[in-house]
Short mmCIF file of C-alpha atoms in Angstrom, two decimals:
data_model
loop_
_atom_site.label_atom_id
_atom_site.label_comp_id
_atom_site.label_asym_id
_atom_site.label_seq_id
_atom_site.Cartn_x
_atom_site.Cartn_y
_atom_site.Cartn_z
CA MET A 21 94.35 191.81 -120.00
CA LYS A 22 91.74 189.79 -118.11
CA LYS A 23 93.12 191.07 -114.81
CA SER A 24 92.91 194.66 -116.07
CA LEU A 25 89.29 194.20 -117.16
CA PHE A 26 88.42 192.64 -113.82
CA PHE A 27 90.05 195.52 -111.98
CA LEU A 28 88.11 198.07 -114.06
CA PHE A 29 84.89 196.16 -113.39
CA PHE A 30 85.68 196.13 -109.67
CA LEU A 31 86.28 199.88 -109.68
CA SER A 32 83.05 200.45 -111.57
CA GLN A 33 81.13 198.46 -108.96
CA ILE A 34 82.66 200.58 -106.18
CA ALA A 35 81.68 203.73 -108.04
CA ILE A 36 78.11 202.49 -108.41
CA ALA A 37 77.95 201.78 -104.68
CA GLN A 38 78.96 205.33 -103.79
CA TYR A 39 76.22 207.66 -102.56
CA GLN A 40 75.93 210.88 -104.48
CA PRO A 41 75.33 214.26 -102.75
CA ASN A 42 71.61 214.33 -103.48
CA TRP A 43 68.60 212.97 -101.61
CA GLN A 44 67.61 210.60 -104.41
CA SER A 45 70.89 208.75 -103.92
CA LEU A 46 71.32 209.23 -100.16
CA ASP A 47 67.82 207.93 -99.42
CA LYS A 48 68.75 204.60 -100.97
CA ARG A 49 71.17 203.84 -98.17
CA PRO A 50 69.54 201.23 -95.88
CA THR A 51 69.40 202.04 -92.19
CA PRO A 52 71.90 199.81 -90.32
CA ALA A 53 69.87 197.11 -88.57
CA TRP A 54 71.45 197.69 -85.17
CA PHE A 55 69.41 200.87 -84.71
CA GLU A 56 66.00 199.31 -85.17
CA ASP A 57 67.08 196.37 -82.98
CA ALA A 58 68.21 198.59 -80.10
CA LYS A 59 64.80 200.11 -79.16
CA PHE A 60 66.00 202.06 -76.10
CA GLY A 61 68.58 204.82 -75.85
CA ILE A 62 69.65 207.55 -73.43
CA PHE A 63 69.68 211.22 -74.49
CA ILE A 64 71.92 213.56 -72.45
CA HIS A 65 71.47 217.34 -72.43
CA TRP A 66 74.42 218.78 -70.56
CA GLY A 67 76.29 222.04 -71.00
CA VAL A 68 76.72 225.59 -69.71
CA TYR A 69 72.92 225.83 -69.36
CA SER A 70 73.26 223.23 -66.58
CA VAL A 71 74.59 226.01 -64.32
CA PRO A 72 71.47 228.22 -64.12
CA ALA A 73 69.44 225.02 -64.65
CA TRP A 74 66.16 226.86 -64.70
CA ALA A 75 63.04 227.22 -66.82
CA THR A 76 59.33 227.68 -66.29
CA LYS A 77 57.40 224.55 -65.47
CA SER A 78 55.22 224.12 -68.52
CA ASN A 79 55.57 223.61 -72.24
CA ALA A 80 51.85 224.07 -72.68
CA ASP A 81 52.28 227.25 -74.75
CA GLY A 82 53.96 225.27 -77.52
CA PHE A 83 57.13 227.37 -77.37
CA GLY A 84 59.19 224.95 -75.27
CA SER A 85 59.25 227.40 -72.36
CA GLY A 86 60.02 224.54 -70.00
CA TYR A 87 63.27 223.71 -71.80
CA ALA A 88 66.10 224.79 -69.47
CA GLU A 89 68.69 224.37 -72.23
CA TRP A 90 67.13 227.39 -73.97
CA TYR A 91 67.95 229.69 -71.03
CA TRP A 92 70.34 232.02 -72.92
CA GLN A 93 67.97 232.52 -75.81
CA ARG A 94 65.06 233.25 -73.48
CA LEU A 95 66.93 236.13 -71.88
CA PHE A 96 66.80 237.94 -75.22
CA ALA A 97 63.33 236.91 -76.31
CA PRO A 98 60.99 237.99 -73.51
CA ASN A 99 58.37 239.21 -75.96
CA LEU A 100 57.91 236.04 -78.02
CA LYS A 101 55.07 235.00 -75.69
CA ILE A 102 57.84 233.41 -73.77
CA HIS A 103 58.23 234.75 -70.66
CA PRO A 104 59.70 237.66 -69.02
CA GLU A 105 60.09 235.17 -66.13
CA PHE A 106 63.50 234.21 -67.49
CA VAL A 107 64.73 237.80 -67.43
CA GLU A 108 63.25 238.38 -63.97
CA PHE A 109 64.81 235.21 -62.59
CA HIS A 110 68.20 236.09 -64.05
CA LYS A 111 68.24 239.66 -62.75
CA LYS A 112 67.12 238.58 -59.29
CA ASN A 113 69.71 235.83 -58.93
CA TYR A 114 72.61 236.85 -61.17
CA GLY A 115 72.27 240.59 -61.68
CA ASN A 116 74.17 241.76 -64.76
CA ARG A 117 76.18 238.56 -65.09
CA SER A 118 76.43 237.41 -68.70
CA TYR A 119 75.49 233.92 -69.81
CA GLN A 120 79.09 233.31 -70.88
CA ASP A 121 80.18 233.84 -67.28
CA PHE A 122 78.31 230.70 -66.27
CA VAL A 123 81.09 228.62 -67.83
CA GLN A 124 83.20 229.38 -64.75
CA ASP A 125 80.78 227.26 -62.72
CA PHE A 126 80.43 224.49 -65.28
CA LYS A 127 83.20 222.41 -63.70
CA ALA A 128 81.94 218.81 -63.97
CA GLU A 129 84.14 218.03 -60.95
CA LEU A 130 82.00 215.02 -59.95
CA PHE A 131 81.68 213.59 -63.46
CA ASN A 132 82.60 209.90 -63.54
CA PRO A 133 81.94 208.55 -67.05
CA GLU A 134 82.37 204.93 -65.95
CA ASP A 135 79.60 205.37 -63.37
CA TRP A 136 77.34 206.94 -65.99
CA ALA A 137 77.98 204.12 -68.45
CA LYS A 138 77.21 201.52 -65.77
CA ILE A 139 73.90 203.25 -64.97
CA PHE A 140 72.97 203.27 -68.68
CA GLU A 141 73.86 199.60 -69.10
CA GLN A 142 71.85 198.59 -66.04
CA ALA A 143 68.92 200.63 -67.36
CA GLY A 144 68.84 198.34 -70.38
CA ALA A 145 69.77 201.10 -72.85
CA LYS A 146 71.58 200.06 -76.01
CA TYR A 147 72.81 203.47 -77.17
CA VAL A 148 73.67 206.91 -75.79
CA VAL A 149 73.42 210.34 -77.45
CA LEU A 150 75.28 213.26 -75.81
CA THR A 151 74.81 216.91 -76.73
CA SER A 152 78.21 217.67 -78.23
CA LYS A 153 77.08 221.23 -79.03
CA HIS A 154 73.73 222.82 -78.31
CA HIS A 155 72.40 226.06 -79.81
CA GLU A 156 74.63 228.08 -77.46
CA GLY A 157 77.68 226.98 -79.48
CA PHE A 158 79.68 225.55 -76.55
CA THR A 159 81.33 222.27 -77.52
CA MET A 160 81.92 219.34 -75.18
CA TRP A 161 85.14 218.43 -76.97
CA PRO A 162 88.25 220.49 -77.87
CA SER A 163 86.91 221.77 -81.17
CA PRO A 164 89.47 224.04 -82.89
CA GLU A 165 86.56 225.99 -84.41
CA SER A 166 85.19 226.81 -80.93
CA TRP A 167 88.38 228.20 -79.44
CA ASN A 168 87.92 229.27 -75.81
CA TRP A 169 84.28 228.18 -75.89
CA ASN A 170 84.71 224.46 -75.35
CA ALA A 171 84.99 222.12 -72.37
CA VAL A 172 88.77 221.74 -72.61
CA ASP A 173 89.76 225.40 -72.97
CA VAL A 174 87.38 226.63 -70.24
CA GLY A 175 85.05 225.28 -67.56
CA PRO A 176 85.76 221.59 -66.88
CA HIS A 177 89.09 221.64 -68.78
CA ARG A 178 88.26 218.12 -69.86
CA ASP A 179 87.22 216.28 -73.01
CA LEU A 180 83.75 215.37 -71.78
CA ALA A 181 82.59 213.94 -75.12
CA GLY A 182 85.66 211.75 -75.49
CA ASP A 183 85.72 210.50 -71.91
CA LEU A 184 82.07 209.47 -72.03
CA SER A 185 82.51 207.81 -75.41
CA LYS A 186 85.31 205.59 -74.07
CA ALA A 187 83.25 204.53 -71.05
CA VAL A 188 80.09 203.86 -73.05
CA LYS A 189 81.86 201.82 -75.73
CA ALA A 190 83.65 199.82 -73.01
CA ARG A 191 80.17 198.62 -71.95
CA ASN A 192 79.41 197.58 -75.55
CA LEU A 193 76.83 200.31 -75.93
CA ARG A 194 76.58 202.44 -79.06
CA MET A 195 77.74 206.05 -78.71
CA GLY A 196 76.27 209.01 -80.55
CA TYR A 197 76.28 212.79 -80.53
CA TYR A 198 73.66 215.49 -80.83
CA TYR A 199 74.94 218.48 -82.81
CA SER A 200 73.18 221.81 -83.35
CA LEU A 201 73.60 223.10 -86.89
CA TYR A 202 72.89 226.67 -85.91
CA GLU A 203 74.05 228.92 -83.05
CA TRP A 204 71.88 231.65 -81.57
CA PHE A 205 74.42 234.40 -81.11
CA ASN A 206 77.38 233.46 -83.28
CA PRO A 207 78.19 236.72 -85.14
CA VAL A 208 79.47 234.90 -88.23
CA TYR A 209 76.32 232.78 -88.40
CA LYS A 210 74.12 235.86 -88.09
CA SER A 211 76.00 237.86 -90.73
CA ASN A 212 77.20 235.23 -93.20
CA VAL A 213 75.63 231.79 -92.93
CA ASN A 214 77.66 230.37 -95.82
CA GLN A 215 80.93 231.32 -94.15
CA TYR A 216 79.67 229.80 -90.89
CA VAL A 217 78.75 226.53 -92.60
CA ASN A 218 82.03 226.30 -94.51
CA GLU A 219 84.41 227.36 -91.78
CA ARG A 220 82.74 226.14 -88.61
CA MET A 221 79.83 223.72 -88.98
CA ILE A 222 81.13 221.28 -91.60
CA PRO A 223 84.68 221.12 -90.13
CA GLN A 224 83.23 220.57 -86.63
CA MET A 225 80.99 217.70 -87.70
CA LYS A 226 83.80 216.03 -89.63
CA ASP A 227 86.13 216.44 -86.63
CA LEU A 228 83.53 214.99 -84.25
CA VAL A 229 82.97 211.96 -86.48
CA SER A 230 86.67 211.37 -87.21
CA ARG A 231 87.79 211.75 -83.58
CA TYR A 232 85.20 209.62 -81.82
CA GLN A 233 83.70 207.44 -84.55
CA PRO A 234 80.13 207.60 -83.27
CA ASP A 235 77.31 205.37 -84.47
CA ILE A 236 74.73 208.18 -84.37
CA LEU A 237 74.83 211.79 -85.50
CA TRP A 238 71.69 213.50 -84.20
CA THR A 239 71.41 216.98 -85.70
CA ASP A 240 69.07 219.77 -84.62
CA GLY A 241 68.51 223.49 -85.19
CA GLU A 242 67.92 222.75 -88.85
CA TRP A 243 64.79 224.88 -89.15
CA ASP A 244 66.55 228.17 -89.92
CA HIS A 245 67.57 227.16 -93.46
CA PRO A 246 66.91 224.52 -96.13
CA ALA A 247 69.29 221.60 -96.50
CA LYS A 248 71.09 223.19 -99.45
CA THR A 249 72.24 226.07 -97.25
CA TRP A 250 73.52 223.65 -94.63
CA ARG A 251 75.31 221.62 -97.36
CA SER A 252 73.65 218.58 -95.80
CA GLU A 253 73.64 216.38 -98.90
CA GLU A 254 77.34 217.02 -99.46
CA PHE A 255 78.21 216.24 -95.85
CA LEU A 256 76.09 213.06 -95.77
CA ALA A 257 77.74 211.81 -98.95
CA TRP A 258 81.10 212.14 -97.16
CA LEU A 259 79.66 210.47 -94.05
CA PHE A 260 78.27 207.46 -95.95
CA ASN A 261 81.16 207.10 -98.42
CA ASP A 262 84.40 208.15 -96.76
CA SER A 263 84.02 208.53 -93.00
CA PRO A 264 85.44 205.91 -90.60
CA VAL A 265 81.87 204.95 -89.60
CA LYS A 266 80.33 204.88 -93.08
CA ASN A 267 78.85 201.40 -92.60
CA SER A 268 77.45 201.71 -89.07
CA ILE A 269 76.36 205.31 -88.55
CA VAL A 270 72.74 206.43 -88.52
CA VAL A 271 71.45 209.99 -88.81
CA ASN A 272 68.12 211.56 -88.00
CA ASP A 273 65.85 213.64 -90.25
CA ARG A 274 66.84 217.15 -89.09
CA TRP A 275 69.07 218.35 -91.93
CA GLY A 276 67.15 221.39 -93.11
CA SER A 277 63.80 223.12 -92.91
CA ASP A 278 62.70 220.87 -95.79
CA THR A 279 63.88 217.45 -94.50
CA LYS A 280 61.81 216.52 -91.43
CA SER A 281 60.08 213.17 -91.96
CA GLN A 282 61.50 213.13 -95.49
CA HIS A 283 65.18 212.22 -95.34
CA GLY A 284 67.53 210.48 -92.92
CA SER A 285 68.18 207.03 -91.47
CA PHE A 286 65.28 207.47 -89.06
CA MET A 287 62.44 209.89 -88.40
CA THR A 288 62.02 211.80 -85.14
CA SER A 289 59.19 212.86 -82.90
CA GLU A 290 59.54 214.91 -79.70
CA TYR A 291 57.24 214.68 -76.70
CA GLY A 292 54.75 212.94 -78.98
CA HIS A 293 54.81 215.68 -81.62
CA GLY A 294 55.82 214.88 -85.17
CA GLY A 295 54.21 211.54 -85.86
CA THR A 296 54.60 208.05 -84.42
CA ASP A 297 54.46 205.80 -87.46
CA ASN A 298 57.10 204.59 -89.85
CA LYS A 299 57.44 206.72 -92.97
CA GLU A 300 58.10 205.29 -96.41
CA VAL A 301 61.11 206.84 -98.11
CA GLN A 302 62.22 205.74 -101.57
CA GLY A 303 60.22 202.54 -101.43
CA PHE A 304 61.13 201.20 -98.00
CA VAL A 305 60.11 201.96 -94.45
CA ARG A 306 62.33 204.11 -92.24
CA PRO A 307 62.56 203.48 -88.50
CA TRP A 308 61.43 206.24 -86.16
CA GLU A 309 62.41 207.45 -82.71
CA GLU A 310 60.56 209.36 -80.00
CA CYS A 311 62.68 211.61 -77.75
CA ARG A 312 61.51 213.12 -74.49
CA GLY A 313 62.62 213.94 -70.97
CA MET A 314 61.48 212.36 -67.75
CA GLY A 315 60.05 215.74 -66.86
CA GLU A 316 59.22 218.64 -69.17
CA SER A 317 62.79 219.78 -69.82
CA PHE A 318 65.77 218.23 -71.55
CA GLY A 319 68.42 220.23 -69.67
CA TYR A 320 68.31 219.93 -65.87
CA ASN A 321 65.60 222.22 -64.49
CA ARG A 322 65.78 222.95 -60.76
CA ASN A 323 62.29 224.42 -60.99
CA GLU A 324 60.71 221.01 -61.61
CA ASN A 325 59.21 219.10 -58.70
CA LEU A 326 58.25 215.46 -58.26
CA ASP A 327 54.91 216.01 -59.97
CA SER A 328 56.76 217.18 -63.09
CA TYR A 329 58.38 213.76 -63.53
CA GLN A 330 56.83 210.68 -65.01
CA THR A 331 56.79 207.63 -62.78
CA GLY A 332 58.75 204.51 -63.59
CA GLU A 333 55.49 202.81 -64.52
CA GLN A 334 54.55 205.58 -66.96
CA LEU A 335 57.96 205.42 -68.61
CA VAL A 336 57.79 201.64 -68.99
CA HIS A 337 54.33 201.98 -70.51
CA GLN A 338 55.62 204.59 -72.95
CA LEU A 339 58.46 202.30 -73.98
CA ILE A 340 56.00 199.48 -74.60
CA ASP A 341 53.67 201.71 -76.62
CA ILE A 342 56.49 203.10 -78.79
CA VAL A 343 58.14 199.74 -79.47
CA ALA A 344 54.77 198.13 -80.30
CA ARG A 345 54.28 200.83 -82.93
CA GLY A 346 57.71 200.06 -84.39
CA GLY A 347 59.73 202.87 -82.81
CA ASN A 348 62.65 203.52 -80.47
CA LEU A 349 62.55 205.53 -77.24
CA LEU A 350 65.37 208.02 -76.68
CA LEU A 351 64.83 208.97 -73.03
CA ASN A 352 66.61 212.08 -71.82
CA ILE A 353 68.51 212.80 -68.63
CA GLY A 354 69.77 216.23 -67.59
CA PRO A 355 72.93 216.03 -65.47
CA THR A 356 73.91 218.79 -63.04
CA ALA A 357 76.74 221.25 -63.70
CA ASP A 358 79.06 219.31 -61.37
CA GLY A 359 78.52 216.10 -63.34
CA ARG A 360 75.93 214.14 -61.36
CA ILE A 361 72.90 212.33 -62.73
CA PRO A 362 70.10 213.47 -60.39
CA VAL A 363 69.00 210.65 -58.09
CA ILE A 364 65.39 210.75 -59.29
CA MET A 365 66.63 210.15 -62.84
CA GLN A 366 68.83 207.29 -61.64
CA GLN A 367 65.80 205.81 -59.90
CA ARG A 368 63.67 205.98 -63.04
CA LEU A 369 66.41 204.34 -65.10
CA HIS A 370 66.77 201.62 -62.48
CA GLU A 371 63.03 200.89 -62.63
CA ILE A 372 63.10 200.62 -66.42
CA GLY A 373 66.16 198.36 -66.26
CA THR A 374 64.54 196.11 -63.69
CA TRP A 375 61.53 195.65 -65.98
CA LEU A 376 63.69 195.04 -69.05
CA LYS A 377 65.71 192.34 -67.30
CA VAL A 378 62.53 190.26 -67.28
CA ASN A 379 60.86 191.47 -70.45
CA GLY A 380 63.70 192.59 -72.71
CA GLU A 381 63.16 189.60 -74.97
CA ALA A 382 59.87 191.20 -76.06
CA ILE A 383 61.55 194.56 -76.74
CA TYR A 384 65.01 194.16 -78.25
CA GLU A 385 65.31 193.09 -81.91
CA THR A 386 61.53 192.99 -82.27
CA ARG A 387 59.27 194.54 -84.89
CA LYS A 388 55.67 195.64 -84.76
CA TRP A 389 53.02 192.99 -85.42
CA ASP A 390 51.20 193.80 -88.63
CA LYS A 391 48.00 192.12 -87.41
CA ALA A 392 47.83 194.09 -84.15
CA PRO A 393 44.65 196.04 -83.43
CA LYS A 394 44.82 199.81 -83.73
CA TYR A 395 46.29 201.21 -80.51
CA THR A 396 44.56 204.02 -78.63
CA LYS A 397 45.06 205.77 -75.29
CA GLU A 398 42.80 203.12 -73.77
CA SER A 399 44.76 200.15 -75.13
CA GLN A 400 46.05 197.82 -72.46
CA VAL A 401 47.62 195.01 -74.50
CA PHE A 402 50.43 195.67 -76.98
CA PHE A 403 52.23 193.33 -79.34
CA THR A 404 55.73 192.82 -80.70
CA LYS A 405 57.10 190.10 -82.95
CA LYS A 406 60.47 188.39 -83.41
CA ALA A 407 61.28 185.31 -85.52
CA ASN A 408 58.64 182.69 -84.67
CA ALA A 409 57.48 184.34 -81.44
CA LEU A 410 54.67 186.81 -80.79
CA TYR A 411 54.71 188.80 -77.57
CA ALA A 412 51.59 190.16 -75.88
CA ILE A 413 52.46 192.81 -73.29
CA SER A 414 49.66 193.73 -70.91
CA ARG A 415 49.80 196.96 -68.93
CA GLN A 416 47.38 195.53 -66.39
CA TRP A 417 47.29 192.12 -64.78
CA LYS A 418 44.34 190.47 -66.47
CA ASP A 419 42.72 187.16 -65.61
CA GLU A 420 42.26 186.48 -69.31
CA ILE A 421 43.78 187.92 -72.48
CA VAL A 422 41.98 187.40 -75.78
CA ILE A 423 43.92 187.68 -79.04
CA GLU A 424 42.41 187.42 -82.50
CA ASN A 425 44.06 186.64 -85.85
CA VAL A 426 46.92 184.63 -84.39
CA PRO A 427 47.95 181.14 -85.57
CA LYS A 428 47.38 178.31 -83.13
CA PRO A 429 50.36 178.20 -80.75
CA SER A 430 52.06 175.15 -79.37
CA LYS A 431 53.07 176.91 -76.16
CA VAL A 432 52.49 180.10 -74.16
CA ASN A 433 54.92 181.37 -71.51
CA LEU A 434 54.78 184.26 -69.06
CA LEU A 435 58.25 185.83 -69.14
CA GLY A 436 59.95 185.56 -65.76
CA PHE A 437 57.45 182.95 -64.48
CA LYS A 438 58.47 179.31 -64.21
CA GLY A 439 55.02 177.78 -63.95
CA GLU A 440 52.58 176.62 -66.61
CA VAL A 441 50.35 179.03 -68.53
CA LYS A 442 47.03 177.61 -69.73
CA PHE A 443 45.38 178.68 -72.96
CA SER A 444 42.64 177.68 -75.39
CA TYR A 445 42.28 178.22 -79.11
CA LYS A 446 39.12 178.19 -81.21
CA GLY A 447 38.01 179.93 -84.35
CA ASN A 448 41.29 181.82 -84.85
CA VAL A 449 40.96 183.25 -81.32
CA LEU A 450 43.53 182.63 -78.57
CA ARG A 451 42.50 182.88 -74.93
CA ILE A 452 45.28 183.03 -72.34
CA THR A 453 44.46 182.37 -68.69
CA ALA A 454 46.69 184.20 -66.24
CA PRO A 455 48.49 181.85 -63.82
CA ALA A 456 47.99 182.11 -60.09
CA VAL A 457 50.83 184.20 -58.68
CA THR A 458 51.88 185.48 -55.28
CA PRO A 459 53.91 188.59 -54.40
CA ASN A 460 56.95 186.31 -54.43
CA THR A 461 56.28 184.66 -57.80
CA ILE A 462 54.94 187.56 -59.86
CA PRO A 463 57.77 188.21 -62.30
CA CYS A 464 57.82 192.02 -62.40
CA GLN A 465 55.91 195.24 -61.95
CA TYR A 466 54.17 197.62 -64.36
CA ALA A 467 53.46 195.23 -67.27
CA TRP A 468 53.53 191.50 -68.04
CA THR A 469 54.57 189.68 -71.20
CA TYR A 470 53.22 186.48 -72.68
CA GLU A 471 55.43 184.73 -75.23
CA ILE A 472 53.35 182.92 -77.84
CA LYS A 473 55.04 180.28 -80.00
#
């Protein structure tokens, strides 16, 4: 009898722990700590759009006209303030060729997932997010719901999503997938959204999760309908209760036109739009993540020149700024149709990785310092905190750094520098004197970190 009562009690506790298919319950699920510890991830926009690989150079109009991955949609929307240039470019270079015909040239013949994973690891990234399906509907894995419009049936004839996942996980990096909820020109979606959700979208997401067991599901294209139409709460209840990654997976906040910055494991901003502060959901603070490209496009854009790309120094400074505010940086690369990471993107990742090898201690597993001054565009010193250490990261080499509201330290170190760092403390103010360095002893470029203990 006692055993039976204990078993019933055990079952009742399991039932209580289950997440119900409603936001009130789902929002109570804590975000797995690994995500907020990781700080730096790689976004990958790669697909059929990588064949034309073209967009205008600017996103200044607010319509994302510089996004090369939107090429197909732009061909049919020349009057949305967006740009007859797409139609003109297509007619001039491809005549009457349909977008679907581009899949013949999406061969990925030079794709080496082990090389990619090595580049990501050396860049200091801790997770990777690949576009498994963008708004064009083409899947990078053999999805039964996308028959003859996936990377195994046509084009590369290869499971691109699976091959990259194996290589990334072999490097002990976390693997995730971007997935577009909607599809521009899917006839079922356009005529019967409920049928599309039931017969295509939900089965695809469950297949993607069950096959590859990702740690991130990064949805997009949510703006067309509210979460109820997408059956988002129902799917997330399955994901958090019954999926093979129920304990480790994180999801973003793009689950319906009514969910942005409201629901999800973490909040998202894009090219600085959408907020850069933690949001409180159901009584606790959610992490947030900024995503952006090195240039103005996510998909590879052949129309971008050197001046379109941020320098390695600018990207390092962005990483510092975002992490100091408590966020993650998801930095995008756009591979070519044949499967290469453009050399300029490799170079930028190498520069970030070189900086992180010296200063990663002040980035990974840190949190924002609650006593930090308010950051502005003019700020030069940023702060992170971990355990009993405070880190002051200076974008410029300064002879003296002054920090207020910090307890008296017993020691100050310059990361990557073996010599002594002098400091003084009076009236709750810490003054750090920069050590004398030479080109051979300066620990890194772009920014310098003082560890305060």
